[in-house]
Coordinates of C-alpha atoms and ligand atoms in Angstrom, one line a residue:
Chain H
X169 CA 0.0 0.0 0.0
X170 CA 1.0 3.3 -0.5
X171 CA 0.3 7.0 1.4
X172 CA 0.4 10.2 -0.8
X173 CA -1.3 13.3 0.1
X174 CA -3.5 14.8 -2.8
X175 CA -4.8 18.8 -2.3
X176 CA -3.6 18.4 1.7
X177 CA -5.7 14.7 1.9
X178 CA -4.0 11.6 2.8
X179 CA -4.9 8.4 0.9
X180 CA -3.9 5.1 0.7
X181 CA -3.8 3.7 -2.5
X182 CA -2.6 0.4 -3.8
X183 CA 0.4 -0.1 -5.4
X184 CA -0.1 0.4 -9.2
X185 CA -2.8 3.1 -9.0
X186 CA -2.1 5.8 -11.0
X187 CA -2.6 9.4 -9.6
X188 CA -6.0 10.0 -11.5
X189 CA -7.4 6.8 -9.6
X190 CA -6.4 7.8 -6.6
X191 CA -7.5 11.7 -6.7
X192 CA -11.4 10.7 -8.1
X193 CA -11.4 8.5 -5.4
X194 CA -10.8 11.4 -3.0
X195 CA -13.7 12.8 -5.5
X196 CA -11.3 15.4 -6.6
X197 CA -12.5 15.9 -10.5
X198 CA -9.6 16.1 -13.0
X199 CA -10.6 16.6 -16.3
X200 CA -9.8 14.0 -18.5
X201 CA -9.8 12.7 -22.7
X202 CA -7.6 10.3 -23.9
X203 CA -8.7 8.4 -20.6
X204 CA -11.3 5.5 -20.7
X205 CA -11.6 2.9 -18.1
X206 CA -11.0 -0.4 -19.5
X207 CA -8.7 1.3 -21.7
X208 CA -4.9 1.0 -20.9
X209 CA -3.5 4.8 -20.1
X210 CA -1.8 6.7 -23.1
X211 CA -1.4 10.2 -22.1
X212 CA -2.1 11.8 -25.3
X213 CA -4.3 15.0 -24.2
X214 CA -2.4 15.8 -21.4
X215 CA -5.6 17.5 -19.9
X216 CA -5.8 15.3 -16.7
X217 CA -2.3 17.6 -15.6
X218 CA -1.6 17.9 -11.9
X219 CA 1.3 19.3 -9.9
X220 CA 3.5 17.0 -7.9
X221 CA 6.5 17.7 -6.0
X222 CA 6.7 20.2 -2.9
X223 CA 7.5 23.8 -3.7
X224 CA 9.6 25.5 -5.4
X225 CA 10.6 22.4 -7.2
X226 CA 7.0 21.6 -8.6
X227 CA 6.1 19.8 -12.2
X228 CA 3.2 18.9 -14.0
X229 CA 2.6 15.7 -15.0
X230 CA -0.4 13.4 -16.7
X231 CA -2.1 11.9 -14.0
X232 CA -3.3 9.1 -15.8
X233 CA -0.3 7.8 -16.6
X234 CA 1.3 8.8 -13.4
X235 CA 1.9 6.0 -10.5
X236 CA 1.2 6.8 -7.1
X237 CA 4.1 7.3 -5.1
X238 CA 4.9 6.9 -1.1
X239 CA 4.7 10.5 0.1
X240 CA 3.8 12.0 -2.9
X241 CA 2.7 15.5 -3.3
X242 CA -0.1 16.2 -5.2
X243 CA -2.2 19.8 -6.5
X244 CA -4.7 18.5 -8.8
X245 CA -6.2 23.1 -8.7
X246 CA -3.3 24.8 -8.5
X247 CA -3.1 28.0 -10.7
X248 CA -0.5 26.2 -12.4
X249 CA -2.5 23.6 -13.3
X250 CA -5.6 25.8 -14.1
X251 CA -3.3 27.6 -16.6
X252 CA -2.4 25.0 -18.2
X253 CA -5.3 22.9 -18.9
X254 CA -6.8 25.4 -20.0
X255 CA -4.4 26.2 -22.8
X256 CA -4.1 22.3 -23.3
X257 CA -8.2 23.0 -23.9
X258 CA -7.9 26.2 -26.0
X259 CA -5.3 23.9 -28.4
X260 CA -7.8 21.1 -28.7
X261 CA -10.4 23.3 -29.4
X262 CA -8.5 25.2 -32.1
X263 CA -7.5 22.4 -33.8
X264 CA -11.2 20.2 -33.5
X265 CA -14.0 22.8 -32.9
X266 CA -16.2 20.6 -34.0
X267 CA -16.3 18.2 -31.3
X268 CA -18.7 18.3 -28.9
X269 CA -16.5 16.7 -26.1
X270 CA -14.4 19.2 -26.8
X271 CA -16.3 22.3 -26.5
X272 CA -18.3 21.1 -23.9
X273 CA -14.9 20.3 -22.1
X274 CA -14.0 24.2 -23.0
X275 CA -17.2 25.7 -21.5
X276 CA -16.6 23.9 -18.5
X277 CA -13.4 25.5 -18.3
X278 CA -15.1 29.1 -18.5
X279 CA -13.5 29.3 -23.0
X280 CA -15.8 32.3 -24.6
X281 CA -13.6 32.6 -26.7
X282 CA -11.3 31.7 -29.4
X283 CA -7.6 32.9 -30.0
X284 CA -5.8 30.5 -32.4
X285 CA -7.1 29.5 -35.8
X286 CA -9.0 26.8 -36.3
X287 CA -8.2 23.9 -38.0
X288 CA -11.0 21.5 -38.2
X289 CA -9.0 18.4 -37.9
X290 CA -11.2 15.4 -37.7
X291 CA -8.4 13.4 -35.7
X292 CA -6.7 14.9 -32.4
X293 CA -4.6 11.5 -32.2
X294 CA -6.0 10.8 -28.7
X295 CA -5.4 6.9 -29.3
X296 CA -9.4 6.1 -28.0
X297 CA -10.0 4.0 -31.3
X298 CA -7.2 2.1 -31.5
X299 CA -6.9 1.1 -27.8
X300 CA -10.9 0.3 -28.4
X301 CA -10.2 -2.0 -31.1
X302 CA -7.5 -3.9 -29.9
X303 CA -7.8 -4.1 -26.1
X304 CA -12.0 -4.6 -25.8
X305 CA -12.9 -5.7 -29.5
X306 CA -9.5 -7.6 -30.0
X307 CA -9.6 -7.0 -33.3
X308 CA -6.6 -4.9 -34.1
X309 CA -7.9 -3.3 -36.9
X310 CA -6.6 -0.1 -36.8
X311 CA -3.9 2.0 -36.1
X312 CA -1.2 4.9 -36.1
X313 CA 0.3 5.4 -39.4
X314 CA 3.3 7.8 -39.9
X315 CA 4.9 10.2 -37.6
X316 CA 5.0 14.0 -37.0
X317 CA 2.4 16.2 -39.0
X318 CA 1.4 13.2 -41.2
X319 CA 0.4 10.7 -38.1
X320 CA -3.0 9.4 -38.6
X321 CA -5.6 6.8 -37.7
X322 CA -6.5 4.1 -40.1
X323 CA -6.5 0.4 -41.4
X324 CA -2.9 -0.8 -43.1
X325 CA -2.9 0.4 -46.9
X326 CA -5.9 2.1 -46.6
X327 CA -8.2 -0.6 -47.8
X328 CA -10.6 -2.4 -45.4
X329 CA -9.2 -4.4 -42.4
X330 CA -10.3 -8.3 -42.9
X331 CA -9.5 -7.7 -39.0
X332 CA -12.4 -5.4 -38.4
X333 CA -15.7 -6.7 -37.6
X334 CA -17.7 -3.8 -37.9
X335 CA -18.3 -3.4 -34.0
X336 CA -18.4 0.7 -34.3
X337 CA -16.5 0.8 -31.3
X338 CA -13.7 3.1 -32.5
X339 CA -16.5 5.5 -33.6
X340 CA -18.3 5.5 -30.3
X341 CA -15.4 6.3 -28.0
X342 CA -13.9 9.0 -30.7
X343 CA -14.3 12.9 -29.2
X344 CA -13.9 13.8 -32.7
X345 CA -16.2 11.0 -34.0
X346 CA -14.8 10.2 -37.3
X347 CA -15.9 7.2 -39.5
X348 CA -12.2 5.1 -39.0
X349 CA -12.3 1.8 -40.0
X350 CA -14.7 2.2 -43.1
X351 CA -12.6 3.5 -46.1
X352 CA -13.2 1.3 -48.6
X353 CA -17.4 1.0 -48.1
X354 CA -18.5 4.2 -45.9
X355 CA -21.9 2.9 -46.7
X356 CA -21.6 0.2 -44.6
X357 CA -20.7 1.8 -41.0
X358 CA -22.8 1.3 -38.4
X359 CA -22.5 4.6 -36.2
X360 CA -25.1 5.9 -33.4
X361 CA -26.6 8.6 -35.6
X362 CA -24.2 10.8 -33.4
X363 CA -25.3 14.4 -32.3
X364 CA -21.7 16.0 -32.9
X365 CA -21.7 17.6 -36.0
X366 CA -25.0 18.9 -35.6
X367 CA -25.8 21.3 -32.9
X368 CA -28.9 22.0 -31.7
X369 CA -29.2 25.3 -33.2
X370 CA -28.4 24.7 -36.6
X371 CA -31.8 22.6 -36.8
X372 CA -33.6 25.4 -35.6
X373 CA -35.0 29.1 -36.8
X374 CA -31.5 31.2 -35.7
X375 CA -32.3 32.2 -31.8
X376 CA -31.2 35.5 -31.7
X377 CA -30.8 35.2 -28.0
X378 CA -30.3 31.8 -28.1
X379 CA -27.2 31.3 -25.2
X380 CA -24.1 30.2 -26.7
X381 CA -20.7 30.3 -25.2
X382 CA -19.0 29.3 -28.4
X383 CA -17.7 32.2 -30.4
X384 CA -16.9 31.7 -33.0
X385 CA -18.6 28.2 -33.3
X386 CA -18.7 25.7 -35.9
X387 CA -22.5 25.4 -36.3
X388 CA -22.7 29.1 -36.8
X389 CA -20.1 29.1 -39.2
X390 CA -22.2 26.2 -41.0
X391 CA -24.9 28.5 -41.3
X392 CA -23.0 31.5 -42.5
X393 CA -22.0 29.1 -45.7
X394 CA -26.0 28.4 -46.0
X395 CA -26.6 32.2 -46.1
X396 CA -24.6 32.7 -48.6
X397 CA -25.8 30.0 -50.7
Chain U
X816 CA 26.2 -14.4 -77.5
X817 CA 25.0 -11.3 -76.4
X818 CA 26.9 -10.7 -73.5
X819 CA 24.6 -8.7 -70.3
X820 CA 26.5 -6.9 -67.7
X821 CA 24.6 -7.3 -64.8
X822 CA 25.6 -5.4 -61.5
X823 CA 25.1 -7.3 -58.8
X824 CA 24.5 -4.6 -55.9
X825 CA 21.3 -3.6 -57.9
X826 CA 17.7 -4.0 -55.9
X827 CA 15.1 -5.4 -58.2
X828 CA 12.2 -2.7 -57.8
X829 CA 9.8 -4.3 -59.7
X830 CA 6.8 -4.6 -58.0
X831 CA 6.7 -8.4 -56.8
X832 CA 4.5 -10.9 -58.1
X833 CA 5.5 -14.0 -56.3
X834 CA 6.9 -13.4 -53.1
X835 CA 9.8 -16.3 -52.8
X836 CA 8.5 -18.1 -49.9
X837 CA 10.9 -20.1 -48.6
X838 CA 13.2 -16.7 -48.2
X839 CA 10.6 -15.0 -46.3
X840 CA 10.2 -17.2 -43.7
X841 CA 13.9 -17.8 -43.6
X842 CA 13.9 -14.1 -42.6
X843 CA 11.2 -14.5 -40.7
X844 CA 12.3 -16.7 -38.6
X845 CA 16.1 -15.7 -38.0
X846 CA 14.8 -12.8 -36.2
X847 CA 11.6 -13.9 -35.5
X848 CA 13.1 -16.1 -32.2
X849 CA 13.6 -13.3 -30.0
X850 CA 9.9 -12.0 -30.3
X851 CA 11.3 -8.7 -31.2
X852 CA 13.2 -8.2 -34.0
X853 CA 10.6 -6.4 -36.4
X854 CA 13.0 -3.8 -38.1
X855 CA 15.5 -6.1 -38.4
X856 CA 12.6 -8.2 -40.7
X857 CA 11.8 -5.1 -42.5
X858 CA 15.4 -4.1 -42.9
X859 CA 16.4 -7.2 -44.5
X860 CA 12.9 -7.2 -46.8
X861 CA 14.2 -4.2 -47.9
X862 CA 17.2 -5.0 -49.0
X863 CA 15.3 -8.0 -50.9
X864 CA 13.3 -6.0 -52.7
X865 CA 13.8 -2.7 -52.4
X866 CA 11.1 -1.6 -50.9
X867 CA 8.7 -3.4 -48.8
X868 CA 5.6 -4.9 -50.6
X869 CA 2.5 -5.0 -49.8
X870 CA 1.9 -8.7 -50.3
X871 CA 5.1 -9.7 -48.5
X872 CA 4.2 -7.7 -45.3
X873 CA 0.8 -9.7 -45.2
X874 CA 3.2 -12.8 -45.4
X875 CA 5.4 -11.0 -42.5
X876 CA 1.9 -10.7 -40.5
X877 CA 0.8 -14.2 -41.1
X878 CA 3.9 -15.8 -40.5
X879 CA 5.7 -14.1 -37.6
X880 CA 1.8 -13.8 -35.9
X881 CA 2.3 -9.6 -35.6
X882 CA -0.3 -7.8 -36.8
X883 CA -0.4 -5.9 -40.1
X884 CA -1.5 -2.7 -38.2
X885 CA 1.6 -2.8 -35.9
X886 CA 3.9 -3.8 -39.4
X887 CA 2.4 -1.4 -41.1
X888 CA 3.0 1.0 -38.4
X889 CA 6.3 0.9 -37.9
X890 CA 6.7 0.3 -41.7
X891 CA 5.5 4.6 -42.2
X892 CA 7.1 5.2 -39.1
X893 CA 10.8 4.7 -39.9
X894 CA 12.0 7.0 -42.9
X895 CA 14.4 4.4 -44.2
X896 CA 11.1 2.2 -45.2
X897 CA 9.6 2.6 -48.2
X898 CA 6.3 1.3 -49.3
X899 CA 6.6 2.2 -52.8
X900 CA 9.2 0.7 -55.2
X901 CA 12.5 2.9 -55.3
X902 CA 14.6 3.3 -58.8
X903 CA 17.8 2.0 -58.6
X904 CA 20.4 4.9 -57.1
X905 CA 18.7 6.5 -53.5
X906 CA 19.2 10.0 -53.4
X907 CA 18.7 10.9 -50.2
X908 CA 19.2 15.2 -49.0
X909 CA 19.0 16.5 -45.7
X910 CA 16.9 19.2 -45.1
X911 CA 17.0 19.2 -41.2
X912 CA 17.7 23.0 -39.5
X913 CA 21.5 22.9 -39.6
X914 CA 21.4 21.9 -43.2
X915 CA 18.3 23.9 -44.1
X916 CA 20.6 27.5 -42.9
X917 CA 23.2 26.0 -44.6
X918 CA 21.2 26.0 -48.0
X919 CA 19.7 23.1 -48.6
X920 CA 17.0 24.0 -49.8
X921 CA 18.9 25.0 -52.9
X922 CA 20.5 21.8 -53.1
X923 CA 17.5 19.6 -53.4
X924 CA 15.6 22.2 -56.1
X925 CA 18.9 21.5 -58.0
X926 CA 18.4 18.0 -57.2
X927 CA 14.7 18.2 -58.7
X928 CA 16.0 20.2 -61.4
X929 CA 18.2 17.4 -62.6
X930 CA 16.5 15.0 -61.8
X931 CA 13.2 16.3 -63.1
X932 CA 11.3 14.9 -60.3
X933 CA 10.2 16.3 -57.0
X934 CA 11.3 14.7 -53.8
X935 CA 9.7 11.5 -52.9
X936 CA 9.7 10.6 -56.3
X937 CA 11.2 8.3 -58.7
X938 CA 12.5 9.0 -62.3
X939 CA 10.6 7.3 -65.1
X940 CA 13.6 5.2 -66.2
X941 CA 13.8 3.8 -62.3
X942 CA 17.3 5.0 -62.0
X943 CA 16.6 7.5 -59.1
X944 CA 14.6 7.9 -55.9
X945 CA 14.5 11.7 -54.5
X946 CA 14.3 11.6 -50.8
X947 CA 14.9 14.2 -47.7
X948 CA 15.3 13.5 -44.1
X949 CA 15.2 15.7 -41.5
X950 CA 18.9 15.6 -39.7
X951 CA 21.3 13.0 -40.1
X952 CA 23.1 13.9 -37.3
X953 CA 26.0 15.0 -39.1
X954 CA 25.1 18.8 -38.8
X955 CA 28.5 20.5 -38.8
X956 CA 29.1 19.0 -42.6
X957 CA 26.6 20.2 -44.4
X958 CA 24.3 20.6 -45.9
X959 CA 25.0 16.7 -46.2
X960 CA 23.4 14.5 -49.2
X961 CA 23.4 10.9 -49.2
X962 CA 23.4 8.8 -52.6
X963 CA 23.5 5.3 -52.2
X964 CA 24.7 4.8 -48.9
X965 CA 27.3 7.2 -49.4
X966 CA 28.0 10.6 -47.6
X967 CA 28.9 13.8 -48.9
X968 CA 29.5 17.0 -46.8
X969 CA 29.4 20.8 -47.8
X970 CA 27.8 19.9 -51.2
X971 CA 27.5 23.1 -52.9
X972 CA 24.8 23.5 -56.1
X973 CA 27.5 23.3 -58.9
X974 CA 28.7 19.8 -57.4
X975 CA 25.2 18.3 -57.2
X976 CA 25.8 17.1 -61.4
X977 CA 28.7 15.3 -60.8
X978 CA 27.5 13.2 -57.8
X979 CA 24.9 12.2 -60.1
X980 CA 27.3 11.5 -62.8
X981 CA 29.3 9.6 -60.2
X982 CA 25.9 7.6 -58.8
X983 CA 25.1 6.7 -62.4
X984 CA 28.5 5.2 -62.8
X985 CA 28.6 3.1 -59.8
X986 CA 30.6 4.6 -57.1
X987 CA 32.4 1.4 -56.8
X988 CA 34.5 1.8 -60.0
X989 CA 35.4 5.3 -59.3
X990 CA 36.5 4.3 -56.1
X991 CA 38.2 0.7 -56.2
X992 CA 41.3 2.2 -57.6
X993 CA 42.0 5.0 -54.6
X994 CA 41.2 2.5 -51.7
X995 CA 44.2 0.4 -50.4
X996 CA 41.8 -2.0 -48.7
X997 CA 40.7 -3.3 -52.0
X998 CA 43.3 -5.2 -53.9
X999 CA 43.2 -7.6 -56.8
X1000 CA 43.4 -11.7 -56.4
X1001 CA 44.8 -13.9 -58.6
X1002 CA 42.8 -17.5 -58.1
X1003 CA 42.8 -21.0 -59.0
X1004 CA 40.7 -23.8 -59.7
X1005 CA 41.2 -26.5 -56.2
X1006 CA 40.7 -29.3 -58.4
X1007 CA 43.1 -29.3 -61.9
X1008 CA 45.0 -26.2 -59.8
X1009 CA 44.6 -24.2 -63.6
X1010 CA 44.0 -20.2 -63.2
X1011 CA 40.8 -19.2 -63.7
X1012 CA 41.5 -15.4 -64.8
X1013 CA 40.3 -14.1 -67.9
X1014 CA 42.4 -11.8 -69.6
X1015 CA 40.2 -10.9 -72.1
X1016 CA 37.5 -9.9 -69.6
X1017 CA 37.4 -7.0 -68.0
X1018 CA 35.6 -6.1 -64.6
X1019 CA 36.7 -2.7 -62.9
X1020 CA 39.3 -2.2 -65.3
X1021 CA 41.1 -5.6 -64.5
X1022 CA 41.2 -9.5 -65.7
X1023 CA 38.3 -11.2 -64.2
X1024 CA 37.5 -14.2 -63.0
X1025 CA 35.7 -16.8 -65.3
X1026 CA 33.4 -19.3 -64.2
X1027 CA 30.7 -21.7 -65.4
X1028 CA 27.7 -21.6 -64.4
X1029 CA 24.1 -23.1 -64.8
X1030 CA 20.8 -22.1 -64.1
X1031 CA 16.8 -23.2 -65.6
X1032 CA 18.9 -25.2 -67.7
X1033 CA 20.5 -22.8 -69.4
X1034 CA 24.6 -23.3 -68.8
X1035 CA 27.0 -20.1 -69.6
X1036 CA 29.9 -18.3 -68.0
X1037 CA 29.8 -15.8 -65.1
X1038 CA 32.2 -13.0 -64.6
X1039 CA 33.5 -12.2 -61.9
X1040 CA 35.7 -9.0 -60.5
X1041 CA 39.0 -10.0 -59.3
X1042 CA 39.1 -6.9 -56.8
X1043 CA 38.3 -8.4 -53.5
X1044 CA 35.7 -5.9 -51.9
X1045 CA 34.1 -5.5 -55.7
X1046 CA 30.9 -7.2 -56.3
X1047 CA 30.7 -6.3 -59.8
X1048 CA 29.5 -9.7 -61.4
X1049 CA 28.5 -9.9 -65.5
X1050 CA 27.1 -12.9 -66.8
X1051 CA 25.5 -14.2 -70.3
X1052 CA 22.2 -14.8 -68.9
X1053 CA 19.8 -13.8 -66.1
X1054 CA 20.3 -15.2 -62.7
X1055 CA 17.5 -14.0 -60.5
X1056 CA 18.5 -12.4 -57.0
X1057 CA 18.8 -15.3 -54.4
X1058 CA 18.7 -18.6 -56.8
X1059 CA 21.7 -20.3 -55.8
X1060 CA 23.3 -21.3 -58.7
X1061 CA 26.4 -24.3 -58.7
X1062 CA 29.9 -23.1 -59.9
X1063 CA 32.3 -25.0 -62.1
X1064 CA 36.0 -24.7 -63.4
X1065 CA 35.8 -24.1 -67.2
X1066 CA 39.1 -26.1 -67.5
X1067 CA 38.2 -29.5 -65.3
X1068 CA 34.2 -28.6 -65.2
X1069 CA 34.8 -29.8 -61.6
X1070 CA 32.2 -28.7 -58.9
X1071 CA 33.8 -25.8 -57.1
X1072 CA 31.3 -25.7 -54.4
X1073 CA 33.2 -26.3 -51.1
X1074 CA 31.6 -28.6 -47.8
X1075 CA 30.9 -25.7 -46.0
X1076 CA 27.8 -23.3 -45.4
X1077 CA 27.3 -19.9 -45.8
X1078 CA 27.2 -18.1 -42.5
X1079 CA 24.3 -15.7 -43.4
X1080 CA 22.2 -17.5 -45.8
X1081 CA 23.1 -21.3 -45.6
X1082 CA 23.6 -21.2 -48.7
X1083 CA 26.7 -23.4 -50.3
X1084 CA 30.1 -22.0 -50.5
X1085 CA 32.0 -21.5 -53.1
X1086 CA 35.7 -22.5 -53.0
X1087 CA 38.7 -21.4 -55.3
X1088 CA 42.5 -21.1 -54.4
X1089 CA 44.5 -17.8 -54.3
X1090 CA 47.4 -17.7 -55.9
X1091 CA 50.1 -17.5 -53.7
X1092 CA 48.9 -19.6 -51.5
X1093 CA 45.2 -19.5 -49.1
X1094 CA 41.9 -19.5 -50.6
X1095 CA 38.7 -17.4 -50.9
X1096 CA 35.4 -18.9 -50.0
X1097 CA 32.0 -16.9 -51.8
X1098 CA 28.6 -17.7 -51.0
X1099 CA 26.7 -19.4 -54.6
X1100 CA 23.2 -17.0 -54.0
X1101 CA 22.6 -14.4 -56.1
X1102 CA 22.8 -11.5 -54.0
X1103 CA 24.5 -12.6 -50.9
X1104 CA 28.3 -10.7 -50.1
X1105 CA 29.2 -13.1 -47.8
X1106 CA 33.0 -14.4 -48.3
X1107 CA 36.1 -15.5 -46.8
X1108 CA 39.3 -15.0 -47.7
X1109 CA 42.1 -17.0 -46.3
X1110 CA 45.7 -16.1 -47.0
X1111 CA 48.7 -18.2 -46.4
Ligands
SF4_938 S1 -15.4 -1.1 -36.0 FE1 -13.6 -2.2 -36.7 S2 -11.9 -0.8 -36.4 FE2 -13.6 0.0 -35.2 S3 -13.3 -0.9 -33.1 FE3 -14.7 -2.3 -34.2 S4 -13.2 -3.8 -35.1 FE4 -12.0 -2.0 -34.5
SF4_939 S1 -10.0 8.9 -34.6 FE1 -11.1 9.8 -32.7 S2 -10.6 8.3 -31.1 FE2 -9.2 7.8 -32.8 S3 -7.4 9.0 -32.2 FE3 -8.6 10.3 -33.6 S4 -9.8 11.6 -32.2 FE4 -9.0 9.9 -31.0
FES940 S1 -6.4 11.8 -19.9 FE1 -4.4 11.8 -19.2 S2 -3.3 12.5 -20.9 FE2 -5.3 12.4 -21.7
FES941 S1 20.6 19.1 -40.3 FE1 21.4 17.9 -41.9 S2 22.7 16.5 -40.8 FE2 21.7 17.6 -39.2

């Protein structure tokens, strides 16, 4: 067993726990993205970051990927913390505004507002998929491709995976909810009919004092290219 | 008879139809043992083919029990992989930072110019493959191009014609003569103890060495350069890469192939003495460098 002391709390952890485990079970909430129980930890998003170490020698680390240590200090708040998630956030966002995950992830964080320029990817490379597929579908039908600016998801060569069976799981865990593991016959995916790409007010007559805390935000930039039409 | 130079240091890059089978899971399974040993598969596909096809990395995944997406991952990964067939010279220019200040840029637009293809292409004819990397850790010398294996620092635009030149030529040739490590052998046949050099044969400027050889029933004689570290071959027909293919003394028409194994391919050895006294051991696949050389 181990002792480490999270926001001034001591708790006793097992060996092996990671530092996320052990804060949400002091019911400290750390945001969290690339994380999925039943889903080994990757660290990708980087937005579960808390402080360790005792001042002034401080660092941030990924809590999810981050084993609990005897006596270790941990500030899953601090300003430090707060700063930068939420320019780990304000990244995401720019580069997948789309996502619903995302943006709701950004209002939580009090984002009105965006300052870099967005980029629309449909991938942030958060690893969801492909640890779905191969660690609860077994299947191993996807994966990274490439490095650097040209890493992406998908099946080897492009062409449909005799390994993939179709389950939809890689689209249901996806924040950026992306058809994956269907090049070669899109036609054929099964995906929940998901509510992502379609805000709420984009189906309806433009509320002009409808509350939105997205600015600006993809579904009104959908309806600006209507408009124009 | 038409007599075809072949060199033998060139990677077939056509596409390949029918994977040879029992080579693949001789690779396969040399490195397969360990559990790891997944580049060192690729690497050696590679150097097979050229490139790394398709087909033969679903035989990889079948055989060694990986799957194609982690293959096929580390496959794009790695830089030095190629999926697509490469020409026959690799042309490979750095464009990391240090090089990149150092004008680099420059040197690969030459490069295109030349070539008349844009990086990460091929020429039509299959003689070139345009490549950058990004750092080759050799930052201080260049900007640094690489063509064929070889290095060249500080290569400035009005240079960048002559390596191709030199490329085209087969470093090899252009080099033999300066290096002291190469040097020629005179050899014998073990059996009726008569030379074996043909004067009126030339490989890398010097007599070679004449053998017999056969292969798909077809029997003819196989050139071979006298310069040990040279593996210019010529021969009067075909022999694809890896057939092994049995050696005899045009005088006696005795066997030359020796009791012993090749060390990296199991492969028979080929035996011959060197005049003077020792011998020289070469492995009989097409393709394989390994040798011996033994001297009294
Ligand atoms: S749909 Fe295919 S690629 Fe996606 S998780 Fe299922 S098996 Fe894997
Ligand atoms: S496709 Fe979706 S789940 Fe997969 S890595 Fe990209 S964003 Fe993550
Ligand atoms: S949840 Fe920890 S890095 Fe993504
Ligand atoms: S930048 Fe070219 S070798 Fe490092």
């Amino acid at each position: 067993m181990i002792t480490l002391r999270i926001n001034g709390l001591d708790v006793t952890v097992e060996k092996g726990t990671t530092v996320l485990e052990a804060a949400r079970f002091l019911g400290f909430p750390i945001p969290t993205l690339c994380h999925m129980e039943g889903l080994s930890p990757y660290g990708a998003c980087r937005l579960c970051v808390v402080e360790i170490g005792q001042e002034p020698r401080t660092r941030l680390v990924s809590s999810c990927t981050y084993p609990a240590e005897e006596g270790l200090k941990v500030r899953t708040a601090s300003a430090r913390v707060l700063k930068a998630r939420k320019m780990i956030l304000e990244l995401l966002l720019a580069s997948c505004p789309q996502s619903k995950i995302i943006q709701d992830l950004a209002s939580a964080h009090g984002i009105r507002t965006q300052r870099f320029k967005q980029e629309h990817e449909d991938c942030i490379l958060c690893g969801l998929c492909v640890r779905m597929c191969e660690e609860q579908m077994m299947a191993k039908a996807i994966g990274f491709r490439n490095r650097g600016e040209k890493r992406s998801i998908g099946t080897p060569f492009d062409v449909k995976s005799d390994a993939c069976r179709q389950c939809g799981g890689c689209i249901y865990v996806c924040p950026a909810c992306q058809l994956r593991c269907t090049y070669a016959e899109p036609e054929k995916a099964i995906c929940g009919g998901c509510a992502n790409l379609s805000p709420p007010c984009v189906e309806k007559e433009p509320f002009d004092d409808m509350m939105c805390y997205m600015d600006p935000c993809v579904a009104c930039e959908i309806d600006k290219k209507i408009d124009k039409r | 008879m038409k007599k075809e130079v072949l060199v033998s240091d060139i990677a077939p890059t056509e596409s390949c139809r029918h994977p040879d089978m029992t080579n693949l899971l001789r690779i396969i399974n040399k490195h397969n043992a360990a559990g790891g040993g997944l580049i060192a598969i690729l690497g050696e596909i590679q150097d097979e083919y050229g490139y790394l096809p398709e087909d033969v990395l679903r035989i990889v995944s079948d055989q060694s029990g990986r799957s194609l997406v982690d293959i096929y991952g580390v496959a794009t990964f790695y830089r030095s992989f190629s999926l697509k067939p490469r020409g026959r010279h690799l042309v490979c220019a750095c464009l990391g930072t240090a090089c990149h200040v150092r004008g680099a840029p420059r040197i690969v637009d030459e490069l295109e110019r030349q070539l008349g293809i844009k990086a990460g292409e091929t020429t039509a004819d299959k003689e070139f493959t345009l490549e950058t990397v990004n750092c080759l850790g050799a930052c201080a010398l260049g900007p640094v191009v690489v063509i064929d294996g070889r290095y060249f620092s500080k290569v400035r635009q009005s240079r960048v014609g002559q390596l191709l030149d030199e490329a085209r030529n087969g470093f090899d040739s252009a080099e033999a003569a300066k290096d002291k490590r190469i040097f020629a052998l005179n050899v014998n046949c073990p059996h009726c103890n008569c030379g074996v050099m043909d004067e009126t044969f030339a490989l890398d400027g010097l007599p070679s060495i004449k053998v017999n050889v056969s292969h798909g029933g077809k029997e003819g004689a196989l050139w071979l350069s006298c310069l040990y570290g040279s593996y210019s071959v010529a021969a009067e027909f075909d022999i694809p890469a890896n057939v092994i293919v049995p050696f005899c003394c045009p005088h006696c028409e005795r066997e030359l192939t020796s009791a012993s194994t090749c060390s990296m391919c199991s492969a028979p050895m080929v035996h011959m003495l060197v005049q003077g006294g020792g011998t020289i051991q070469i492995c009989s696949r097409r393709g394989c460098r390994n040798h011996m050389l033994d001297v009294a």
